[in-house]
Amino acid sequence: MQQLGLARSSGDQEPDPGGVAGGDGNSVAPPPPPPPAAPPKINVSQPGGAAPPGPPSLAQQDHQQKFDEEGGVDDGDRGGGGGGQRWLKEETSALIKIRNDMDRSFRDSPLKGPLWAEVSRKLAELGYQRSSKKCKEKFENVYKYYKKSKDGRAGRQDGKSYRFFADMEALFSGGGGGAAGGTAGGGGGSPSSNIDHHHHHHHPDGTAQHELVAVRGESGQHGGFDPASKRWPKPEVLALIKLRSSIEGKFQETGPKGPLWEEISSGMSCMGYSRSAKRCKEKWENINKYFRKTKDSSKKRPENSKTCPYFHQLDALYRKGVLG
DNA sequence: TGCCATGTGTAAGGGTTGGT
DNA sequence: ACCAACCCTTACACATGGCA
């Protein structure tokens, strides 16, 4: 998740990405008025102001500072005074439930920031003060443990003993998302996108084509195609590369390129992928950008590198002179 | 005007660190 | 072992500026 560090350094505007959408964190989705009830905030594990782990780097310090400011003002992650960083069991369960209830929104919205602000707000209504960032972070960590347990990579032999396993299972295994609106499973937030939810893509606007794509568009690492997601599944990228390189000759000719991208878009459409000419062009530019970047920087790129999966395709095409 | 390169902001995945 | 917090990296969409 987080490129939090980076995001912070630049936008620091608040751990909360929602900033973009208009307001959260500092300004974004201002946390609602403090809940009537005083937060339980019993979790005090780090007396007297939880010292940041380890020697903070400059960036860290900066972050820490901002974070403190933030915490002090609106989100107050540490309740009444101090260091209460640890999440209570009930608190975590509440978080999971809220996230579960909002699953639909998480899947449909490309911007999660405001949604985490909403989660934070709902949590506050229950008396737990946690910033949107903390909610997001906590959920991601819970998800990591859940996934680890599920994969049997947990420390214990009985991986499924993770205390919140059941809660998470309810959310991801199909039973949960229910409350959120029908489609179970998928999950949308960050972590959930990682889960196998190929069959749950009934986007409100879901067209037959989307369904088709959902079936064929399984990207290796990111699961199925999600209409709500802008991400290009690997097969789709490969299709684009194939189409684009097949008419490279036309691109070499002078003249407007727009029609060519329209042609590619149509070709994509024939293959079951719905992408506008503009998107195709944009994606093409991006993958080439990454390709060049990767090629320039990583002379030591491992053959089986998982990143930039189309590296070899592009590399081969450039070598052959198909592209140029 | 269209293309291209570059910058920015955000999302997401994986991993690490240090305290409990 | 669990957990909170953080770091790093990749990927994407969108905006912008330079250039032919």
mmCIF file of C-alpha atoms (C1' of nucleotides) in Angstrom:
data_model
loop_
_atom_site.group_PDB
_atom_site.id
_atom_site.type_symbol
_atom_site.label_atom_id
_atom_site.label_comp_id
_atom_site.label_asym_id
_atom_site.label_seq_id
_atom_site.Cartn_x
_atom_site.Cartn_y
_atom_site.Cartn_z
ATOM 1 C CA MET A 1 0.000 0.000 0.000
ATOM 2 C CA GLN A 2 1.431 2.792 0.889
ATOM 3 C CA GLN A 3 3.732 4.557 -0.801
ATOM 4 C CA LEU A 4 2.702 6.408 2.106
ATOM 5 C CA GLY A 5 6.154 7.485 2.658
ATOM 6 C CA LEU A 6 6.399 8.998 -0.709
ATOM 7 C CA ALA A 7 2.956 10.240 -0.836
ATOM 8 C CA ARG A 8 3.621 11.903 2.322
ATOM 9 C CA SER A 9 6.784 13.450 1.332
ATOM 10 C CA SER A 10 5.189 15.077 -1.559
ATOM 11 C CA GLY A 11 1.666 15.354 -0.782
ATOM 12 C CA ASP A 12 2.026 14.873 2.729
ATOM 13 C CA GLN A 13 -1.079 16.647 2.659
ATOM 14 C CA GLU A 14 -2.282 13.811 4.611
ATOM 15 C CA PRO A 15 -1.800 10.297 4.687
ATOM 16 C CA ASP A 16 -5.090 10.195 3.227
ATOM 17 C CA PRO A 17 -5.206 9.963 -0.435
ATOM 18 C CA GLY A 18 -8.650 11.093 -0.312
ATOM 19 C CA GLY A 19 -7.183 14.443 -0.403
ATOM 20 C CA VAL A 20 -7.542 14.404 -4.023
ATOM 21 C CA ALA A 21 -11.136 13.932 -4.052
ATOM 22 C CA GLY A 22 -11.557 16.994 -2.278
ATOM 23 C CA GLY A 23 -10.996 16.666 1.192
ATOM 24 C CA ASP A 24 -10.027 14.464 3.837
ATOM 25 C CA GLY A 25 -7.354 14.284 6.277
ATOM 26 C CA ASN A 26 -6.496 17.796 6.813
ATOM 27 C CA SER A 27 -9.127 18.975 4.609
ATOM 28 C CA VAL A 28 -10.473 15.924 3.095
ATOM 29 C CA ALA A 29 -13.645 14.476 4.310
ATOM 30 C CA PRO A 30 -13.267 16.108 7.563
ATOM 31 C CA PRO A 31 -13.924 13.620 10.180
ATOM 32 C CA PRO A 32 -17.281 14.139 11.603
ATOM 33 C CA PRO A 33 -17.807 15.774 14.823
ATOM 34 C CA PRO A 34 -16.433 13.750 17.595
ATOM 35 C CA PRO A 35 -18.680 10.983 18.604
ATOM 36 C CA PRO A 36 -20.857 11.585 21.506
ATOM 37 C CA ALA A 37 -19.412 8.911 23.562
ATOM 38 C CA ALA A 38 -15.929 9.107 24.762
ATOM 39 C CA PRO A 39 -13.843 6.621 22.957
ATOM 40 C CA PRO A 40 -12.890 3.628 24.942
ATOM 41 C CA LYS A 41 -9.345 4.023 23.949
ATOM 42 C CA ILE A 42 -8.131 1.599 26.375
ATOM 43 C CA ASN A 43 -5.437 0.332 24.305
ATOM 44 C CA VAL A 44 -2.385 1.726 25.747
ATOM 45 C CA SER A 45 0.555 -0.264 24.961
ATOM 46 C CA GLN A 46 3.135 2.281 24.540
ATOM 47 C CA PRO A 47 3.160 4.486 27.491
ATOM 48 C CA GLY A 48 3.933 8.029 27.074
ATOM 49 C CA GLY A 49 3.836 8.643 23.457
ATOM 50 C CA ALA A 50 4.830 5.762 21.469
ATOM 51 C CA ALA A 51 8.201 6.409 20.225
ATOM 52 C CA PRO A 52 8.576 5.825 16.594
ATOM 53 C CA PRO A 53 10.230 2.591 15.892
ATOM 54 C CA GLY A 54 13.770 2.970 15.060
ATOM 55 C CA PRO A 55 15.714 6.013 14.204
ATOM 56 C CA PRO A 56 13.538 8.005 11.956
ATOM 57 C CA SER A 57 14.902 9.214 8.748
ATOM 58 C CA LEU A 58 14.338 12.759 7.769
ATOM 59 C CA ALA A 59 11.396 11.753 5.791
ATOM 60 C CA GLN A 60 10.198 9.765 8.639
ATOM 61 C CA GLN A 61 10.585 12.580 10.994
ATOM 62 C CA ASP A 62 8.750 14.798 8.727
ATOM 63 C CA HIS A 63 6.078 12.269 8.421
ATOM 64 C CA GLN A 64 5.952 11.679 12.073
ATOM 65 C CA GLN A 65 5.527 15.323 12.634
ATOM 66 C CA LYS A 66 2.748 15.667 10.196
ATOM 67 C CA PHE A 67 1.238 12.648 11.609
ATOM 68 C CA ASP A 68 1.332 14.061 15.030
ATOM 69 C CA GLU A 69 -0.258 17.175 13.854
ATOM 70 C CA GLU A 70 -2.914 15.281 12.141
ATOM 71 C CA GLY A 71 -3.507 13.060 15.040
ATOM 72 C CA GLY A 72 -3.699 15.896 17.377
ATOM 73 C CA VAL A 73 -6.235 17.719 15.434
ATOM 74 C CA ASP A 74 -8.799 15.631 13.893
ATOM 75 C CA ASP A 75 -8.104 12.021 13.741
ATOM 76 C CA GLY A 76 -6.421 11.502 16.963
ATOM 77 C CA ASP A 77 -5.297 8.002 16.625
ATOM 78 C CA ARG A 78 -4.090 7.891 19.993
ATOM 79 C CA GLY A 79 -6.966 8.771 21.977
ATOM 80 C CA GLY A 80 -6.647 10.685 25.014
ATOM 81 C CA GLY A 81 -3.088 10.962 25.411
ATOM 82 C CA GLY A 82 -0.802 8.969 24.418
ATOM 83 C CA GLY A 83 0.322 6.156 22.821
ATOM 84 C CA GLY A 84 -2.529 3.874 22.529
ATOM 85 C CA GLN A 85 -1.700 2.431 19.230
ATOM 86 C CA ARG A 86 -2.871 -1.063 19.631
ATOM 87 C CA TRP A 87 -6.218 -1.973 18.328
ATOM 88 C CA LEU A 88 -8.693 -3.653 20.572
ATOM 89 C CA LYS A 89 -10.145 -6.848 19.341
ATOM 90 C CA GLU A 90 -13.600 -5.333 19.189
ATOM 91 C CA GLU A 91 -12.188 -2.357 17.447
ATOM 92 C CA THR A 92 -10.626 -4.470 14.781
ATOM 93 C CA SER A 93 -13.780 -6.465 14.352
ATOM 94 C CA ALA A 94 -15.718 -3.265 13.986
ATOM 95 C CA LEU A 95 -13.301 -2.094 11.374
ATOM 96 C CA ILE A 96 -13.662 -5.279 9.405
ATOM 97 C CA LYS A 97 -17.394 -5.121 9.623
ATOM 98 C CA ILE A 98 -17.556 -1.539 8.476
ATOM 99 C CA ARG A 99 -15.202 -2.251 5.658
ATOM 100 C CA ASN A 100 -17.304 -5.232 4.816
ATOM 101 C CA ASP A 101 -20.463 -3.180 4.735
ATOM 102 C CA MET A 102 -18.829 -0.716 2.427
ATOM 103 C CA ASP A 103 -17.377 -3.335 0.211
ATOM 104 C CA ARG A 104 -19.562 -2.351 -2.648
ATOM 105 C CA SER A 105 -18.383 1.202 -2.529
ATOM 106 C CA PHE A 106 -14.811 0.112 -2.348
ATOM 107 C CA ARG A 107 -15.228 -1.928 -5.430
ATOM 108 C CA ASP A 108 -16.994 0.712 -7.404
ATOM 109 C CA SER A 109 -14.931 3.688 -6.533
ATOM 110 C CA PRO A 110 -11.549 4.301 -8.002
ATOM 111 C CA LEU A 111 -10.712 6.635 -5.204
ATOM 112 C CA LYS A 112 -10.524 4.889 -1.888
ATOM 113 C CA GLY A 113 -9.372 7.749 0.216
ATOM 114 C CA PRO A 114 -12.764 9.214 0.912
ATOM 115 C CA LEU A 115 -14.076 5.773 1.650
ATOM 116 C CA TRP A 116 -11.494 5.213 4.311
ATOM 117 C CA ALA A 117 -12.461 8.551 5.726
ATOM 118 C CA GLU A 118 -15.967 7.219 5.864
ATOM 119 C CA VAL A 119 -14.764 4.094 7.591
ATOM 120 C CA SER A 120 -12.955 6.240 10.077
ATOM 121 C CA ARG A 121 -16.092 8.231 10.673
ATOM 122 C CA LYS A 122 -18.209 5.164 11.227
ATOM 123 C CA LEU A 123 -15.639 3.786 13.566
ATOM 124 C CA ALA A 124 -15.759 7.039 15.450
ATOM 125 C CA GLU A 125 -19.478 6.625 15.811
ATOM 126 C CA LEU A 126 -18.725 3.463 17.682
ATOM 127 C CA GLY A 127 -16.384 5.319 19.890
ATOM 128 C CA TYR A 128 -13.105 4.401 18.313
ATOM 129 C CA GLN A 129 -10.903 7.195 17.157
ATOM 130 C CA ARG A 130 -8.782 6.181 14.251
ATOM 131 C CA SER A 131 -7.745 8.214 11.287
ATOM 132 C CA SER A 132 -8.647 7.077 7.834
ATOM 133 C CA LYS A 133 -5.062 6.286 7.244
ATOM 134 C CA LYS A 134 -4.894 4.104 10.298
ATOM 135 C CA CYS A 135 -8.040 2.323 9.289
ATOM 136 C CA LYS A 136 -6.653 1.619 5.916
ATOM 137 C CA GLU A 137 -3.351 0.545 7.279
ATOM 138 C CA LYS A 138 -4.866 -1.664 9.903
ATOM 139 C CA PHE A 139 -7.100 -3.315 7.417
ATOM 140 C CA GLU A 140 -4.205 -3.962 5.140
ATOM 141 C CA ASN A 141 -2.252 -5.520 7.930
ATOM 142 C CA VAL A 142 -5.175 -7.640 8.952
ATOM 143 C CA TYR A 143 -5.532 -8.650 5.390
ATOM 144 C CA LYS A 144 -1.908 -9.598 5.183
ATOM 145 C CA TYR A 145 -2.256 -11.842 8.162
ATOM 146 C CA TYR A 146 -5.430 -13.263 6.833
ATOM 147 C CA LYS A 147 -3.853 -14.033 3.531
ATOM 148 C CA LYS A 148 -0.806 -15.412 5.151
ATOM 149 C CA SER A 149 -2.923 -17.678 7.256
ATOM 150 C CA LYS A 150 -4.986 -18.729 4.324
ATOM 151 C CA ASP A 151 -1.912 -19.557 2.338
ATOM 152 C CA GLY A 152 -0.596 -21.539 5.182
ATOM 153 C CA ARG A 153 2.343 -19.295 5.558
ATOM 154 C CA ALA A 154 1.512 -18.277 9.022
ATOM 155 C CA GLY A 155 3.793 -19.162 11.758
ATOM 156 C CA ARG A 156 1.480 -21.620 13.318
ATOM 157 C CA GLN A 157 0.839 -24.940 11.815
ATOM 158 C CA ASP A 158 -2.789 -24.216 12.058
ATOM 159 C CA GLY A 159 -2.630 -21.175 9.948
ATOM 160 C CA LYS A 160 -6.293 -20.483 10.216
ATOM 161 C CA SER A 161 -6.035 -19.697 13.830
ATOM 162 C CA TYR A 162 -5.458 -16.076 13.133
ATOM 163 C CA ARG A 163 -7.871 -14.355 15.384
ATOM 164 C CA PHE A 164 -9.626 -12.359 12.741
ATOM 165 C CA PHE A 165 -9.544 -15.091 10.187
ATOM 166 C CA ALA A 166 -13.240 -15.738 10.471
ATOM 167 C CA ASP A 167 -14.112 -12.083 10.070
ATOM 168 C CA MET A 168 -11.980 -11.782 7.007
ATOM 169 C CA GLU A 169 -13.187 -15.045 5.645
ATOM 170 C CA ALA A 170 -16.690 -13.723 5.923
ATOM 171 C CA LEU A 171 -15.698 -10.765 3.898
ATOM 172 C CA PHE A 172 -13.767 -12.479 1.194
ATOM 173 C CA SER A 173 -15.105 -15.921 0.910
ATOM 174 C CA GLY A 174 -18.366 -14.877 -0.501
ATOM 175 C CA GLY A 175 -20.512 -14.699 2.495
ATOM 176 C CA GLY A 176 -19.571 -11.344 3.654
ATOM 177 C CA GLY A 177 -19.923 -8.614 1.224
ATOM 178 C CA GLY A 178 -23.544 -9.273 1.301
ATOM 179 C CA ALA A 179 -24.484 -6.409 3.415
ATOM 180 C CA ALA A 180 -22.588 -4.227 1.130
ATOM 181 C CA GLY A 181 -24.782 -4.897 -1.684
ATOM 182 C CA GLY A 182 -25.033 -8.113 -3.320
ATOM 183 C CA THR A 183 -21.771 -9.113 -4.650
ATOM 184 C CA ALA A 184 -19.919 -10.879 -2.102
ATOM 185 C CA GLY A 185 -16.457 -11.764 -2.359
ATOM 186 C CA GLY A 186 -14.433 -9.481 -4.329
ATOM 187 C CA GLY A 187 -13.707 -6.849 -1.955
ATOM 188 C CA GLY A 188 -12.456 -3.771 -3.391
ATOM 189 C CA GLY A 189 -10.188 -2.081 -1.133
ATOM 190 C CA SER A 190 -6.640 -2.456 -1.590
ATOM 191 C CA PRO A 191 -6.163 -5.824 -0.261
ATOM 192 C CA SER A 192 -9.215 -7.324 -1.660
ATOM 193 C CA SER A 193 -8.223 -6.662 -5.154
ATOM 194 C CA ASN A 194 -5.700 -9.252 -4.612
ATOM 195 C CA ILE A 195 -8.143 -11.901 -3.876
ATOM 196 C CA ASP A 196 -9.537 -14.236 -6.349
ATOM 197 C CA HIS A 197 -12.865 -12.851 -7.212
ATOM 198 C CA HIS A 198 -13.108 -13.495 -10.860
ATOM 199 C CA HIS A 199 -16.729 -14.207 -10.867
ATOM 200 C CA HIS A 200 -18.103 -11.397 -8.927
ATOM 201 C CA HIS A 201 -18.015 -8.594 -11.337
ATOM 202 C CA HIS A 202 -21.463 -7.375 -11.747
ATOM 203 C CA HIS A 203 -20.755 -3.808 -12.207
ATOM 204 C CA PRO A 204 -23.853 -1.714 -12.267
ATOM 205 C CA ASP A 205 -22.995 -0.999 -15.788
ATOM 206 C CA GLY A 206 -21.779 -4.432 -16.429
ATOM 207 C CA THR A 207 -22.221 -5.278 -20.014
ATOM 208 C CA ALA A 208 -21.995 -8.615 -21.605
ATOM 209 C CA GLN A 209 -18.640 -7.606 -22.789
ATOM 210 C CA HIS A 210 -17.515 -6.954 -19.350
ATOM 211 C CA GLU A 211 -18.559 -10.388 -18.401
ATOM 212 C CA LEU A 212 -16.623 -11.748 -21.294
ATOM 213 C CA VAL A 213 -13.617 -9.845 -20.317
ATOM 214 C CA ALA A 214 -14.042 -10.915 -16.795
ATOM 215 C CA VAL A 215 -13.706 -14.430 -17.941
ATOM 216 C CA ARG A 216 -10.749 -14.033 -20.149
ATOM 217 C CA GLY A 217 -9.110 -11.204 -18.451
ATOM 218 C CA GLU A 218 -7.474 -12.912 -15.635
ATOM 219 C CA SER A 219 -4.267 -11.236 -15.020
ATOM 220 C CA GLY A 220 -1.722 -13.315 -13.419
ATOM 221 C CA GLN A 221 -1.176 -11.490 -10.264
ATOM 222 C CA HIS A 222 -4.135 -9.310 -9.922
ATOM 223 C CA GLY A 223 -7.010 -11.582 -10.329
ATOM 224 C CA GLY A 224 -9.816 -10.940 -12.657
ATOM 225 C CA PHE A 225 -10.849 -7.987 -14.583
ATOM 226 C CA ASP A 226 -12.824 -5.592 -12.619
ATOM 227 C CA PRO A 227 -14.935 -3.249 -14.623
ATOM 228 C CA ALA A 228 -14.589 -0.779 -11.900
ATOM 229 C CA SER A 229 -10.892 -1.061 -12.093
ATOM 230 C CA LYS A 230 -8.868 0.783 -14.583
ATOM 231 C CA ARG A 231 -6.100 -1.636 -14.426
ATOM 232 C CA TRP A 232 -5.250 -3.538 -17.533
ATOM 233 C CA PRO A 233 -5.063 -7.269 -17.049
ATOM 234 C CA LYS A 234 -1.969 -8.770 -18.519
ATOM 235 C CA PRO A 235 -3.713 -10.518 -21.413
ATOM 236 C CA GLU A 236 -5.230 -7.245 -22.377
ATOM 237 C CA VAL A 237 -1.879 -5.526 -22.395
ATOM 238 C CA LEU A 238 -0.506 -8.304 -24.508
ATOM 239 C CA ALA A 239 -3.400 -7.916 -26.891
ATOM 240 C CA LEU A 240 -2.680 -4.242 -27.152
ATOM 241 C CA ILE A 241 0.971 -4.887 -27.845
ATOM 242 C CA LYS A 242 0.044 -7.367 -30.488
ATOM 243 C CA LEU A 243 -2.390 -5.062 -32.214
ATOM 244 C CA ARG A 244 -0.185 -2.042 -31.968
ATOM 245 C CA SER A 245 2.849 -3.797 -33.341
ATOM 246 C CA SER A 246 0.810 -5.337 -36.129
ATOM 247 C CA ILE A 247 0.178 -1.940 -37.604
ATOM 248 C CA GLU A 248 3.441 -0.355 -36.714
ATOM 249 C CA GLY A 249 3.940 0.244 -40.391
ATOM 250 C CA LYS A 250 0.963 2.529 -40.522
ATOM 251 C CA PHE A 251 2.278 4.421 -37.572
ATOM 252 C CA GLN A 252 5.500 5.029 -39.404
ATOM 253 C CA GLU A 253 3.622 6.804 -42.120
ATOM 254 C CA THR A 254 2.913 10.460 -41.767
ATOM 255 C CA GLY A 255 -0.556 11.549 -41.019
ATOM 256 C CA PRO A 256 -2.912 11.641 -38.102
ATOM 257 C CA LYS A 257 -2.617 8.768 -35.702
ATOM 258 C CA GLY A 258 -6.045 9.077 -34.279
ATOM 259 C CA PRO A 259 -7.688 6.734 -36.762
ATOM 260 C CA LEU A 260 -4.993 4.180 -36.118
ATOM 261 C CA TRP A 261 -5.771 4.164 -32.434
ATOM 262 C CA GLU A 262 -9.412 3.862 -33.311
ATOM 263 C CA GLU A 263 -8.499 0.849 -35.337
ATOM 264 C CA ILE A 264 -6.650 -0.620 -32.407
ATOM 265 C CA SER A 265 -9.537 0.132 -30.135
ATOM 266 C CA SER A 266 -11.804 -1.720 -32.512
ATOM 267 C CA GLY A 267 -9.424 -4.603 -32.629
ATOM 268 C CA MET A 268 -9.410 -4.725 -28.879
ATOM 269 C CA SER A 269 -13.138 -4.667 -28.926
ATOM 270 C CA CYS A 270 -13.199 -7.654 -31.245
ATOM 271 C CA MET A 271 -11.077 -9.480 -28.750
ATOM 272 C CA GLY A 272 -13.475 -8.675 -26.024
ATOM 273 C CA TYR A 273 -11.674 -5.782 -24.458
ATOM 274 C CA SER A 274 -13.406 -2.508 -24.183
ATOM 275 C CA ARG A 275 -10.929 0.322 -24.282
ATOM 276 C CA SER A 276 -11.186 3.633 -26.011
ATOM 277 C CA ALA A 277 -8.655 4.731 -28.557
ATOM 278 C CA LYS A 278 -7.442 7.266 -26.123
ATOM 279 C CA ARG A 279 -6.941 4.677 -23.426
ATOM 280 C CA CYS A 280 -5.120 2.406 -25.807
ATOM 281 C CA LYS A 281 -2.814 5.166 -26.817
ATOM 282 C CA GLU A 282 -2.246 6.177 -23.273
ATOM 283 C CA LYS A 283 -1.565 2.659 -22.133
ATOM 284 C CA TRP A 284 0.819 2.170 -25.000
ATOM 285 C CA GLU A 285 2.736 5.230 -24.020
ATOM 286 C CA ASN A 286 2.882 4.090 -20.457
ATOM 287 C CA ILE A 287 4.100 0.607 -21.140
ATOM 288 C CA ASN A 288 6.760 1.941 -23.427
ATOM 289 C CA LYS A 289 7.766 4.408 -20.823
ATOM 290 C CA TYR A 290 8.116 1.637 -18.297
ATOM 291 C CA PHE A 291 9.865 -0.520 -20.789
ATOM 292 C CA ARG A 292 12.464 2.090 -21.509
ATOM 293 C CA LYS A 293 12.851 2.897 -17.907
ATOM 294 C CA THR A 294 13.286 -0.721 -17.028
ATOM 295 C CA LYS A 295 15.671 -1.313 -19.836
ATOM 296 C CA ASP A 296 17.776 1.657 -18.955
ATOM 297 C CA SER A 297 17.956 1.127 -15.287
ATOM 298 C CA SER A 298 18.010 -2.556 -14.706
ATOM 299 C CA LYS A 299 20.734 -4.159 -16.673
ATOM 300 C CA LYS A 300 20.483 -6.857 -14.118
ATOM 301 C CA ARG A 301 16.846 -7.542 -14.659
ATOM 302 C CA PRO A 302 16.110 -11.133 -13.774
ATOM 303 C CA GLU A 303 14.595 -13.253 -16.452
ATOM 304 C CA ASN A 304 11.684 -14.169 -14.323
ATOM 305 C CA SER A 305 11.035 -10.747 -13.000
ATOM 306 C CA LYS A 306 7.453 -10.305 -12.107
ATOM 307 C CA THR A 307 7.374 -6.674 -12.846
ATOM 308 C CA CYS A 308 6.790 -5.190 -16.202
ATOM 309 C CA PRO A 309 5.564 -8.523 -17.500
ATOM 310 C CA TYR A 310 5.529 -7.317 -21.032
ATOM 311 C CA PHE A 311 9.194 -6.406 -20.945
ATOM 312 C CA HIS A 312 10.261 -9.372 -22.970
ATOM 313 C CA GLN A 313 7.532 -8.942 -25.525
ATOM 314 C CA LEU A 314 8.477 -5.359 -26.105
ATOM 315 C CA ASP A 315 12.132 -6.131 -26.029
ATOM 316 C CA ALA A 316 11.677 -8.804 -28.657
ATOM 317 C CA LEU A 317 9.612 -6.532 -30.836
ATOM 318 C CA TYR A 318 12.151 -3.776 -30.643
ATOM 319 C CA ARG A 319 14.942 -6.167 -31.389
ATOM 320 C CA LYS A 320 13.151 -7.488 -34.395
ATOM 321 C CA GLY A 321 12.561 -3.996 -35.566
ATOM 322 C CA VAL A 322 8.848 -4.478 -35.453
ATOM 323 C CA LEU A 323 8.774 -1.463 -33.282
ATOM 324 C CA GLY A 324 11.024 1.396 -33.471
ATOM 325 C "C1'" DT B 1 -2.630 20.320 -33.709
ATOM 326 C "C1'" DG B 2 -0.865 16.052 -32.472
ATOM 327 C "C1'" DC B 3 2.782 13.563 -30.465
ATOM 328 C "C1'" DC B 4 5.868 12.711 -26.922
ATOM 329 C "C1'" DA B 5 8.232 13.035 -22.556
ATOM 330 C "C1'" DT B 6 7.787 14.121 -18.024
ATOM 331 C "C1'" DG B 7 5.721 15.185 -13.556
ATOM 332 C "C1'" DT B 8 2.246 14.405 -10.031
ATOM 333 C "C1'" DG B 9 -1.023 12.007 -7.195
ATOM 334 C "C1'" DT B 10 -2.992 7.790 -5.895
ATOM 335 C "C1'" DA B 11 -3.601 2.755 -5.368
ATOM 336 C "C1'" DA B 12 -1.765 -1.477 -4.420
ATOM 337 C "C1'" DG B 13 1.487 -5.389 -3.343
ATOM 338 C "C1'" DG B 14 5.332 -7.043 -0.825
ATOM 339 C "C1'" DG B 15 8.557 -6.671 2.653
ATOM 340 C "C1'" DT B 16 10.898 -5.109 7.053
ATOM 341 C "C1'" DT B 17 11.444 -3.375 11.681
ATOM 342 C "C1'" DG B 18 10.804 -3.179 16.414
ATOM 343 C "C1'" DG B 19 7.684 -3.499 20.312
ATOM 344 C "C1'" DT B 20 4.449 -6.578 22.850
ATOM 345 C "C1'" DA C 1 3.991 -15.196 17.017
ATOM 346 C "C1'" DC C 2 1.443 -11.180 16.773
ATOM 347 C "C1'" DC C 3 1.007 -6.558 15.680
ATOM 348 C "C1'" DA C 4 1.542 -1.595 14.274
ATOM 349 C "C1'" DA C 5 4.047 1.194 11.540
ATOM 350 C "C1'" DC C 6 6.739 2.033 7.975
ATOM 351 C "C1'" DC C 7 9.486 1.495 3.470
ATOM 352 C "C1'" DC C 8 10.024 0.318 -1.337
ATOM 353 C "C1'" DT C 9 8.376 -0.567 -5.757
ATOM 354 C "C1'" DT C 10 5.177 -0.915 -9.496
ATOM 355 C "C1'" DA C 11 1.252 0.593 -11.966
ATOM 356 C "C1'" DC C 12 -2.036 3.690 -13.448
ATOM 357 C "C1'" DA C 13 -4.593 8.083 -14.790
ATOM 358 C "C1'" DC C 14 -4.260 12.662 -15.585
ATOM 359 C "C1'" DA C 15 -1.996 17.123 -16.455
ATOM 360 C "C1'" DT C 16 1.376 19.858 -18.626
ATOM 361 C "C1'" DG C 17 4.976 21.645 -21.464
ATOM 362 C "C1'" DG C 18 8.064 21.335 -25.476
ATOM 363 C "C1'" DC C 19 8.503 20.362 -30.148
ATOM 364 C "C1'" DA C 20 7.680 19.537 -35.100
#
